[in-house]
CSV table of C-alpha atoms in Angstrom, one decimal:
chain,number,residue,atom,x,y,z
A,14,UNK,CA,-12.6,8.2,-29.3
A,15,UNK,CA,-12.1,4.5,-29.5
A,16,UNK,CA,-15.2,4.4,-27.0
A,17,UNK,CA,-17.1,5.5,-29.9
A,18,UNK,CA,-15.9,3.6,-32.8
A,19,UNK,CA,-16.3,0.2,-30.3
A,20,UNK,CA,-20.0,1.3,-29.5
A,21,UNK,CA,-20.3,1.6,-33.2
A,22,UNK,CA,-19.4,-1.9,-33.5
A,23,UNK,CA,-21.3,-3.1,-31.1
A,24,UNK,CA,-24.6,-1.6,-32.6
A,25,UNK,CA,-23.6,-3.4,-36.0
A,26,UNK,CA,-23.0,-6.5,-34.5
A,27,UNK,CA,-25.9,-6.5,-33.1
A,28,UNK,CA,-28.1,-5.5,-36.0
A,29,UNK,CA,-25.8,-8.7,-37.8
A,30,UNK,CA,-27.0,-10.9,-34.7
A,31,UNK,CA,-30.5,-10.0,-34.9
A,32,UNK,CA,-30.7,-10.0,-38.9
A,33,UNK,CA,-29.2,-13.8,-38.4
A,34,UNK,CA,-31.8,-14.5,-36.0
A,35,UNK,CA,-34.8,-13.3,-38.2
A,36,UNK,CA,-33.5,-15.5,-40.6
A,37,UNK,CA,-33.1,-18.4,-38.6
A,38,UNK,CA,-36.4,-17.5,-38.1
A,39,UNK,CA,-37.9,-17.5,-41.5
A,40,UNK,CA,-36.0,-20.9,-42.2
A,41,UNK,CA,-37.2,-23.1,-39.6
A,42,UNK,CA,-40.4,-21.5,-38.9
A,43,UNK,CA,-41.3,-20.4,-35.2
A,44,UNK,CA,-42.8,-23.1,-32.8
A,45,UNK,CA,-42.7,-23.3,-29.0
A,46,UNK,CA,-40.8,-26.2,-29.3
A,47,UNK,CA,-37.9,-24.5,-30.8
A,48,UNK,CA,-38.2,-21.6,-28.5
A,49,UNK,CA,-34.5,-23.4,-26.7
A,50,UNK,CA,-32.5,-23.0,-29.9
A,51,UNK,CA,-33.8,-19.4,-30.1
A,52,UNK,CA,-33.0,-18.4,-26.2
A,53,UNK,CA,-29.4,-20.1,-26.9
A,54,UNK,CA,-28.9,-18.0,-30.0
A,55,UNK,CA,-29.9,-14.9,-27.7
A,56,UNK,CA,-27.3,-16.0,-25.1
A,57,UNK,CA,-24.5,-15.8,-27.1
A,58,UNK,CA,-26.2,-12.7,-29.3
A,59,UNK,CA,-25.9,-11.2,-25.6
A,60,UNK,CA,-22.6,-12.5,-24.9
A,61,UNK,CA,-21.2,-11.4,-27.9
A,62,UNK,CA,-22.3,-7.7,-27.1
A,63,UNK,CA,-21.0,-7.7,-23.1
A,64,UNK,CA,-17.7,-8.8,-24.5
A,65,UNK,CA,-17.3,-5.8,-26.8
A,66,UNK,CA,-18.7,-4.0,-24.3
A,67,UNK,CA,-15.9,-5.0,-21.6
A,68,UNK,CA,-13.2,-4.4,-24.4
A,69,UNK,CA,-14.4,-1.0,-25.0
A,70,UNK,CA,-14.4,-0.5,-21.6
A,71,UNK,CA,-10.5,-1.5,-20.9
A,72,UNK,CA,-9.5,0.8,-23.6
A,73,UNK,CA,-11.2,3.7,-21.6
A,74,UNK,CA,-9.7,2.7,-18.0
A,75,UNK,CA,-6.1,2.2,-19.3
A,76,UNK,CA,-5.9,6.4,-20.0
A,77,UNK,CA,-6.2,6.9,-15.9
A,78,UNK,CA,-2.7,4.8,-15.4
A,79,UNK,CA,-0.5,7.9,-14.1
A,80,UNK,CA,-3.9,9.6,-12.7
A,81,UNK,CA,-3.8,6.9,-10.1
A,82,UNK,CA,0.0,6.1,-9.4
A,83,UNK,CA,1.4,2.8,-9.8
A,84,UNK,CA,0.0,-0.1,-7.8
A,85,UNK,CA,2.6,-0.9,-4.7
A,86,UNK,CA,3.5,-4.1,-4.0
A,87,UNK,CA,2.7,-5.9,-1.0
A,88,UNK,CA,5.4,-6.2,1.8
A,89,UNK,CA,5.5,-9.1,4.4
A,90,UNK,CA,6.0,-6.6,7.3
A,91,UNK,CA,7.4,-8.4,10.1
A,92,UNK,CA,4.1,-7.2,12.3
A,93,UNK,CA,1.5,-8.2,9.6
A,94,UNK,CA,0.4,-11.1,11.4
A,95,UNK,CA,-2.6,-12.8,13.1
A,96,UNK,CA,-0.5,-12.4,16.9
A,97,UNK,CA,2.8,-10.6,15.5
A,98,UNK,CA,3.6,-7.5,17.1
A,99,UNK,CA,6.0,-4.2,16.2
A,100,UNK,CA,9.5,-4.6,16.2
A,101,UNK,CA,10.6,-2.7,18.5
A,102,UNK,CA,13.5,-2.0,17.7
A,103,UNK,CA,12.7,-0.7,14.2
A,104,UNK,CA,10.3,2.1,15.6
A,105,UNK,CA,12.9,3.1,17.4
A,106,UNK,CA,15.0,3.2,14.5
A,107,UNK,CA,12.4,4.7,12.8
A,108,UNK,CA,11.5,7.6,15.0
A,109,UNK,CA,15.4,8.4,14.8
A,110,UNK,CA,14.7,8.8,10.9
A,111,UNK,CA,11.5,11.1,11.7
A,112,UNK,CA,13.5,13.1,13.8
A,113,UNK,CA,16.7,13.7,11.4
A,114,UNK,CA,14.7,13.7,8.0
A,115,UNK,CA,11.2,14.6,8.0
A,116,UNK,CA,10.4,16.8,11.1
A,117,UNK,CA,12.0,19.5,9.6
A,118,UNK,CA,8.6,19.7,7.1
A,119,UNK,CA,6.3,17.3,8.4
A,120,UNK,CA,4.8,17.2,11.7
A,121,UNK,CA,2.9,14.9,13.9
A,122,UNK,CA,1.0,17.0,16.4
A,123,UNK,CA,-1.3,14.0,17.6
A,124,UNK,CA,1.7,12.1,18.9
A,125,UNK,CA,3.0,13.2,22.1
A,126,UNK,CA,6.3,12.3,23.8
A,127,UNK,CA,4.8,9.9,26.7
A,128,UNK,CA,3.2,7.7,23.9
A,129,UNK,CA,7.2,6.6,23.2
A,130,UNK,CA,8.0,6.2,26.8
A,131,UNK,CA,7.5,1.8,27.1
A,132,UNK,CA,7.3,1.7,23.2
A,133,UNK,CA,10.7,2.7,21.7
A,134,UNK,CA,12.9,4.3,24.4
A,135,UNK,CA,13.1,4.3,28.3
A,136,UNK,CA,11.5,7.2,30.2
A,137,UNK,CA,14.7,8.7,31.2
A,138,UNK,CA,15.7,8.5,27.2
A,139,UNK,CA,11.7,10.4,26.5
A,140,UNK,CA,12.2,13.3,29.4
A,141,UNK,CA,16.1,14.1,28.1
A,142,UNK,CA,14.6,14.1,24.7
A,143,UNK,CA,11.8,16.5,25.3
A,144,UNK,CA,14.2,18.8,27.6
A,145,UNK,CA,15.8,19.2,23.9
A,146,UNK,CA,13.0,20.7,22.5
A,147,UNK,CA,11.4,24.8,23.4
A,148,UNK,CA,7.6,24.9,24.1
A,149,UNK,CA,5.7,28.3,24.0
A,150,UNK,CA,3.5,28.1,27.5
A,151,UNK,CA,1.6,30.6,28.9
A,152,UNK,CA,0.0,33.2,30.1
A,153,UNK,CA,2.2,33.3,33.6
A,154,UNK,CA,1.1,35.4,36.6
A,155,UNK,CA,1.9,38.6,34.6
A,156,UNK,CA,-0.1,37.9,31.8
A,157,UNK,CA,2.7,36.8,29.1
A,158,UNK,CA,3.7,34.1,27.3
A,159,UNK,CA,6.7,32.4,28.1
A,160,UNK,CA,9.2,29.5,26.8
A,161,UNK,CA,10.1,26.9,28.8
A,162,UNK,CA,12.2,23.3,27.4
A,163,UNK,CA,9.8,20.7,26.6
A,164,UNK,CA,7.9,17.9,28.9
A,165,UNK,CA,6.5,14.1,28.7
A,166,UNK,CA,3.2,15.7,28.0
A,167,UNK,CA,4.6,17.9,25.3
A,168,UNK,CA,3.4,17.0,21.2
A,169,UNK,CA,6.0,16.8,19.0
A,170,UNK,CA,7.1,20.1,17.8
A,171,UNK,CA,6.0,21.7,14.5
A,172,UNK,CA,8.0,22.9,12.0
A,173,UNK,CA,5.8,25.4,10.7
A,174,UNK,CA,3.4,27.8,12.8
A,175,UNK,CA,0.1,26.7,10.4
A,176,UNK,CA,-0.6,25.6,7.1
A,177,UNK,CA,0.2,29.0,4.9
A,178,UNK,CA,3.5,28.7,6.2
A,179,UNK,CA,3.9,25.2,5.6
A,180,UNK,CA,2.4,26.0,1.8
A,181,UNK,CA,5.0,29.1,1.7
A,182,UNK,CA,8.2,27.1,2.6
A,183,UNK,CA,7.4,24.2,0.1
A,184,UNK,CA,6.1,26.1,-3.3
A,185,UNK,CA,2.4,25.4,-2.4
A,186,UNK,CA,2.3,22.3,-1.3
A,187,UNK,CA,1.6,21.0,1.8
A,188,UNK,CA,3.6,18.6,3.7
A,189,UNK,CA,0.7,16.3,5.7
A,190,UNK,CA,0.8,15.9,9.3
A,191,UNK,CA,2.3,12.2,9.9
A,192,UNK,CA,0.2,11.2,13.1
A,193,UNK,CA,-2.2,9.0,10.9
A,194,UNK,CA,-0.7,8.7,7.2
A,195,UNK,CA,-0.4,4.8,7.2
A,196,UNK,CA,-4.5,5.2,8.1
A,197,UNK,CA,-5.0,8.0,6.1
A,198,UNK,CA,-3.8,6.2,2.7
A,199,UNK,CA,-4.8,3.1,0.6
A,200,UNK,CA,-2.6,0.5,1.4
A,201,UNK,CA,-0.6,3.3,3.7
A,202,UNK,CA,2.1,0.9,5.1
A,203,UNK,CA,3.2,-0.5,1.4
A,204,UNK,CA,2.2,2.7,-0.4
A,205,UNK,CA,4.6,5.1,2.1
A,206,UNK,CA,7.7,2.6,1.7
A,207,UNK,CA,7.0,2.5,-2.4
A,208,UNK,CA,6.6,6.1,-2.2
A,209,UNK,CA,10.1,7.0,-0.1
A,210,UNK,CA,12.1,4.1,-1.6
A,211,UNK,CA,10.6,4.3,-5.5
A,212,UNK,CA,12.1,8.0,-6.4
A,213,UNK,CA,13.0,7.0,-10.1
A,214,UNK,CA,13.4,8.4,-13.9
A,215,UNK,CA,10.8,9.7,-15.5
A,216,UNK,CA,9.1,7.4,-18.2
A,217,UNK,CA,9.9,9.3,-21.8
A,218,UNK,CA,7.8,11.5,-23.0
A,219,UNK,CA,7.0,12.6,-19.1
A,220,UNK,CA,8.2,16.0,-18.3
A,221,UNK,CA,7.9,17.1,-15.1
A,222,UNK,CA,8.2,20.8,-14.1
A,223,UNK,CA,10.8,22.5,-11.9
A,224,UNK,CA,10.0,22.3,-8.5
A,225,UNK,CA,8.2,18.7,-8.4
A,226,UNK,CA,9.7,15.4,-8.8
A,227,UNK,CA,8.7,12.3,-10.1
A,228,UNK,CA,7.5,9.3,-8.3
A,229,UNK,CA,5.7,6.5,-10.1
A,230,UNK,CA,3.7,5.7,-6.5
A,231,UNK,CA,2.5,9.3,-6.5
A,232,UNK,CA,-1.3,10.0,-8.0
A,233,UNK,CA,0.0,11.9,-11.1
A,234,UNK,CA,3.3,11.5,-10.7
A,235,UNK,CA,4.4,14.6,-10.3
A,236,UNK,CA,5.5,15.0,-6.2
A,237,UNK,CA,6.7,18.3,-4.5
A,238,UNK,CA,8.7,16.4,-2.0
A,239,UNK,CA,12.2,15.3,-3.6
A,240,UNK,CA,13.8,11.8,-2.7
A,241,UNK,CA,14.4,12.4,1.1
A,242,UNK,CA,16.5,9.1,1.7
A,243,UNK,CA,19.4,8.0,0.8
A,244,UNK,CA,22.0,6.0,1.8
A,245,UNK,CA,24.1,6.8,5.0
A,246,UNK,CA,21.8,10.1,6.1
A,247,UNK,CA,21.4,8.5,9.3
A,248,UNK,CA,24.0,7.0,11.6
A,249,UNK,CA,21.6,4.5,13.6
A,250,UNK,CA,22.5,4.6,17.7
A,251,UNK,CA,22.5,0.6,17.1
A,252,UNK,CA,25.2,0.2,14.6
A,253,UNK,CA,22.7,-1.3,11.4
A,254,UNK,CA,24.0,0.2,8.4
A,255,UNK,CA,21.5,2.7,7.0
A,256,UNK,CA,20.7,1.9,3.7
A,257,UNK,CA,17.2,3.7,2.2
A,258,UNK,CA,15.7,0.5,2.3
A,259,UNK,CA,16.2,0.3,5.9
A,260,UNK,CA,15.4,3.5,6.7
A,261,UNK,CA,12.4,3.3,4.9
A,262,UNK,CA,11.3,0.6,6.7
A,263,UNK,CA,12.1,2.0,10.1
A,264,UNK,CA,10.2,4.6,9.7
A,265,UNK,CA,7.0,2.9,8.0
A,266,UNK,CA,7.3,1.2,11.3
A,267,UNK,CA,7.6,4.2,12.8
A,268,UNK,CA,4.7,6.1,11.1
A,269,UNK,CA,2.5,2.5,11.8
A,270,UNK,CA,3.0,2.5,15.5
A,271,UNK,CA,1.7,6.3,16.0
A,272,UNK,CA,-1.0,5.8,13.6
A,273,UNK,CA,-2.6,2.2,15.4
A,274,UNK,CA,-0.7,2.2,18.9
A,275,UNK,CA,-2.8,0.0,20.2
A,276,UNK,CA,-2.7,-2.7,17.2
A,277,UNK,CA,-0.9,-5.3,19.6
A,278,UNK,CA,-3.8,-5.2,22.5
A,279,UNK,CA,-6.5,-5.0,19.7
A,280,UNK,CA,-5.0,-8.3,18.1
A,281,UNK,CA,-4.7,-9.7,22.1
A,282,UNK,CA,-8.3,-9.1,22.4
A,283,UNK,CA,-9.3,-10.2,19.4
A,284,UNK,CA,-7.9,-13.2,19.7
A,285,UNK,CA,-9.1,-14.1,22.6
A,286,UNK,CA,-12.5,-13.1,22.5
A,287,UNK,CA,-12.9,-14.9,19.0
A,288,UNK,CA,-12.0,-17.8,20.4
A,289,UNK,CA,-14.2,-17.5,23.2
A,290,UNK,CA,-17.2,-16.2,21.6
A,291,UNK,CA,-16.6,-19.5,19.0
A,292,UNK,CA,-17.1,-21.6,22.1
A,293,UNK,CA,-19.7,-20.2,22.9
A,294,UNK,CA,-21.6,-20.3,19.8
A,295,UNK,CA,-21.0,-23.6,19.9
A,296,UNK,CA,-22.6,-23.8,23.4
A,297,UNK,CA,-25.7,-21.8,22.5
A,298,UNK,CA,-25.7,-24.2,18.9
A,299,UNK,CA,-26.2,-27.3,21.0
A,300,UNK,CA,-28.7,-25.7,23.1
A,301,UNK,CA,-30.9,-24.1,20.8
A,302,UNK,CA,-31.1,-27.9,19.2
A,303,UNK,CA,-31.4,-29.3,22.3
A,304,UNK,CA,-34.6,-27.1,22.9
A,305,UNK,CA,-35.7,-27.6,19.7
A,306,UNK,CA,-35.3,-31.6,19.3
A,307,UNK,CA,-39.1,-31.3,20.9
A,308,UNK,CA,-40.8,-29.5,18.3
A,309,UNK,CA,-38.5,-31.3,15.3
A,310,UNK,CA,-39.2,-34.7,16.4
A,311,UNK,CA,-43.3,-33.8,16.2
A,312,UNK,CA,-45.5,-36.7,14.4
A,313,UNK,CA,-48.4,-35.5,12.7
A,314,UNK,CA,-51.2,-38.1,11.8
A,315,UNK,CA,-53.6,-37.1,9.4
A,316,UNK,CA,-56.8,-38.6,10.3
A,317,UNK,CA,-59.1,-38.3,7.5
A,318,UNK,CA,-62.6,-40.5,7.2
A,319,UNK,CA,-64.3,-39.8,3.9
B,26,UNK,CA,12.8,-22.0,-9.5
B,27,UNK,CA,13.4,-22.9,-5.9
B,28,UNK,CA,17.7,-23.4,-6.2
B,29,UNK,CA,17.3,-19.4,-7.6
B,30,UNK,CA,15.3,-18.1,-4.7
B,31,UNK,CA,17.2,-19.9,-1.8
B,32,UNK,CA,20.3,-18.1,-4.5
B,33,UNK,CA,18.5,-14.8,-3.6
B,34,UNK,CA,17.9,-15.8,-0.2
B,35,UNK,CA,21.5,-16.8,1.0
B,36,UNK,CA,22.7,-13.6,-1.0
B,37,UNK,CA,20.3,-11.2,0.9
B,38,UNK,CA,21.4,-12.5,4.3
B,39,UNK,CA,25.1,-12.4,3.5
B,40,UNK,CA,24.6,-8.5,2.5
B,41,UNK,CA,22.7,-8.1,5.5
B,42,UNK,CA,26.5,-9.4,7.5
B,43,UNK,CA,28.5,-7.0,5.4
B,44,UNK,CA,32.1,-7.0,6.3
B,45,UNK,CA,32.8,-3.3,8.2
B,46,UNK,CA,34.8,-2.4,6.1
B,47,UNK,CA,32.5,-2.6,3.4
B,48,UNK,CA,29.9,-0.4,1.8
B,49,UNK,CA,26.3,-1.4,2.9
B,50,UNK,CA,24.5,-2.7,0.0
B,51,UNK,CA,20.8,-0.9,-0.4
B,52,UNK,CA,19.0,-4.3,-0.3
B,53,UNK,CA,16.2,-2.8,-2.0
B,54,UNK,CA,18.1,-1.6,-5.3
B,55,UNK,CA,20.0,-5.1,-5.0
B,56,UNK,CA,17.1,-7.4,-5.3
B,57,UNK,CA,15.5,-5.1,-8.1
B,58,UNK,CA,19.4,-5.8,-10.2
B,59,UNK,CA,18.5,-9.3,-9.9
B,60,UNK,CA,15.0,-8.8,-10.7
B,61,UNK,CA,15.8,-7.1,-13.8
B,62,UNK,CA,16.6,-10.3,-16.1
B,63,UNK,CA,13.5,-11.8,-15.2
B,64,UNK,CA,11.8,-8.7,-17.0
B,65,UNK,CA,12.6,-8.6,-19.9
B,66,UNK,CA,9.8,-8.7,-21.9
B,67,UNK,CA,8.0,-5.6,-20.9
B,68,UNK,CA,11.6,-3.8,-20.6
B,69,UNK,CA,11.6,-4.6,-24.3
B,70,UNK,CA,8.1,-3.0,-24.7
B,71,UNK,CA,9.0,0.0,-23.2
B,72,UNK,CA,12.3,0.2,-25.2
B,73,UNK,CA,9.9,-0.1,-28.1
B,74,UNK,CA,8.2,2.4,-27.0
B,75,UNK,CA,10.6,4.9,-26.4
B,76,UNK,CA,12.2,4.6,-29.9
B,77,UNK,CA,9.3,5.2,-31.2
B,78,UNK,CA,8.3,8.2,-29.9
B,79,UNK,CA,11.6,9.2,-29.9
B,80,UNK,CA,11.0,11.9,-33.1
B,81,UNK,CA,7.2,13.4,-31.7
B,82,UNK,CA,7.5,17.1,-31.1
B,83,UNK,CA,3.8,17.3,-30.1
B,84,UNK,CA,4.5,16.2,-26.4
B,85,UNK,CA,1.8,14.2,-25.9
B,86,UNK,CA,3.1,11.0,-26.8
B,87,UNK,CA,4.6,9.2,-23.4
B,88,UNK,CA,5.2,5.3,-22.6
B,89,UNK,CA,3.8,5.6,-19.1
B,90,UNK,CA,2.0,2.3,-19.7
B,91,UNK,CA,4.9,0.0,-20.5
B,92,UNK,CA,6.4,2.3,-17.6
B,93,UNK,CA,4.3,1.1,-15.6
B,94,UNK,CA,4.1,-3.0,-16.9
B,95,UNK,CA,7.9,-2.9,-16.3
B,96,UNK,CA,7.7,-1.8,-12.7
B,97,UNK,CA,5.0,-3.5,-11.8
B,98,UNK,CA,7.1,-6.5,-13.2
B,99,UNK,CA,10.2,-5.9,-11.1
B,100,UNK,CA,8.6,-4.4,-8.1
B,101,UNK,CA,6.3,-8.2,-7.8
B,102,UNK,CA,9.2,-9.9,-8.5
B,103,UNK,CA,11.4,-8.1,-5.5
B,104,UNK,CA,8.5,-8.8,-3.3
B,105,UNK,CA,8.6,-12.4,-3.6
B,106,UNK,CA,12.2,-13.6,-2.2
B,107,UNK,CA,11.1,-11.0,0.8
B,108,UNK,CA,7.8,-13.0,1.4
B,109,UNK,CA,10.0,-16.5,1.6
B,110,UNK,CA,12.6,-14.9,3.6
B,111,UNK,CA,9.8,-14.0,6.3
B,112,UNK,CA,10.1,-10.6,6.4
B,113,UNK,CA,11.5,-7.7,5.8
């Protein structure tokens, strides 16, 4: 609606521009010298017309604001860095958060207990971990299926059999698998702490059905999981008082590690073989103009007699 | 400027040593407190905002956009003393 009125403008502007040019025109009388004072009078004529034109065009974008959920923030997370690694201890943390609050709806099939053993927790800590757990295994000598307490090898359990079920329990809505959600989101690392820690009012006029919950971060804004974290639901092994921002950041950590475990070798290598692959482009530089100083330094005589 | 974020900054690590006896501070919901003041403008928009659609029956009035400018506002503003601290 405004789109249309501004375009409206913009075609009367125009026909104003070009009417003042025509008699500009008529005034001075057209020669090819004066052809500069005409092409500046069309540069602003045009800049005129793709300013209203970007105006228009920020009233139109500004309806989309809840569409696409509030920008996060950025976050200096403590492994953000050219060489910084995880901390450690804060995906340990972190999986301790998974475990308590989110495996009951979400699960992370890609991520198997081994990957944690040299990571977060001792190997020891991993195998009495996985005994916990009851894996459906199978077919035995007799043909059947059979349970038997979980191994190193073992995924993480799921909470529900397969999607339907996971759509059933939670009033249609699905409940992603976590494996790769830092990957699998713009901006995943700020956006999931934003999301977990940024449970907040509504603005007015907002309604939001039963059921769903609003979070700004959210596309829409309207989120079927309701705030998950709060203060004191974990009691950390390691004594650091559980706040939600704490826990959120734990288990961003967390959800970071099992998405890009091998983020610390990749920045290793990278490192390295950047800075050896800039040595050697520096090598190859000089020699190339080494070979080259030949042809370069070339006279040519032009021997002409008329 | 700088005497109020090295303010923010020895406040942040004194909550992060909280006496046990103590209720842990959510250090989150503390910085955005003391991000608040610094915010007021857009609060004011939005407080505008929602006075004047305070009487629409329609439902289709809603001050998402000075919402948003407010929490944009206070969510930059809680990211900064984080940044200088050197992580979070």
């Amino acid at each position: 609606m405004a789109g249309g009125i501004i375009q409206q403008l913009l075609r009367k502007k125009l026909q104003g521009q070009s009417f003042v040019l025509s008699s500009l025109f008529s005034k001075k009388g057209y020669d090819g010298a004066g052809s500069t004072q005409a092409k500046s009078l069309r540069a602003i004529a045009l800049l005129g017309a793709g300013v209203s034109g970007f105006l228009s065009f920020g009233t139109i974008a500004s309806a989309d604001e809840a569409e696409h959920g509030l920008a996060c923030p950025n976050y200096p997370w403590p492994h953000e860095g050219i060489l910084s690694s995880y901390d450690h201890a804060s995906i340990r943390r972190g999986h301790q958060v998974y475990q308590q609050v989110c495996a009951s709806c979400h699960s992370m099939s890609l991520i198997s207990y081994r990957d944690l053993v040299g990571v977060a927790y001792t190997e020891d800590e991993v195998k009495a971990m996985a005994a916990e757990i009851e894996v459906v295994d199978g077919p035995n000598d007799e043909g059947e299926m059979f349970t038997r307490p979980g191994k190193l090898s073992d995924q993480f359990p799921q909470p529900y059999a397969n999607e339907q079920a996971a759509r059933f329990a939670n009033g249609g809505a699905y409940p992603p698998d976590l494996s790769l959600i830092t990957k699998a989101r713009h901006n995943g690392q700020n956006y999931v702490f934003a999301l977990l820690t940024g449970y907040r009012d509504p603005p007015a006029g907002v309604t939001i059905r039963e059921g769903l919950h609003y979070n700004p971060y959210f596309p829409g804004g309207a989120i079927a999981m309701p705030k998950m974290l709060n203060d004191g639901a974990v009691e950390y092994e390691d004594g650091t008082p559980a706040t939600e921002a704490q826990m959120g950041k734990d288990v961003v950590s967390f959800l970071s590690w099992a998405a890009e475990p091998e983020m610390e070798e990749r920045k290793l290598m990278g490192f390295k073989w950047i800075f050896l692959l800039s040595l050697a482009l520096l090598q190859a530089g000089y020699f190339r103009r080494l070979r080259w100083s030949v042809l370069k330094s070339r006279k040519l005589v032009v021997d002409v007699v008329n | 400027m700088v005497v109020y974020t090295s303010l923010t900054y020895l406040c942040v690590i004194y909550l992060t040593q909280y006496r046990a006896d103590e209720e842990p501070v959510d250090q989150k919901k503390y910085l955005e407190d003391l991000c608040k003041p610094k915010c007021v403008k857009p609060l004011r928009e939005y407080q505008a905002c929602v006075k004047r659609i305070q009487g629409d029956e329609s439902g289709h009035k809603h001050c998402t956009g000075q919402y948003f400018d407010y929490w944009t506002c206070v969510d930059k503003c809680v990211s900064i003393p984080l940044s200088q601290n050197g992580s979070i």
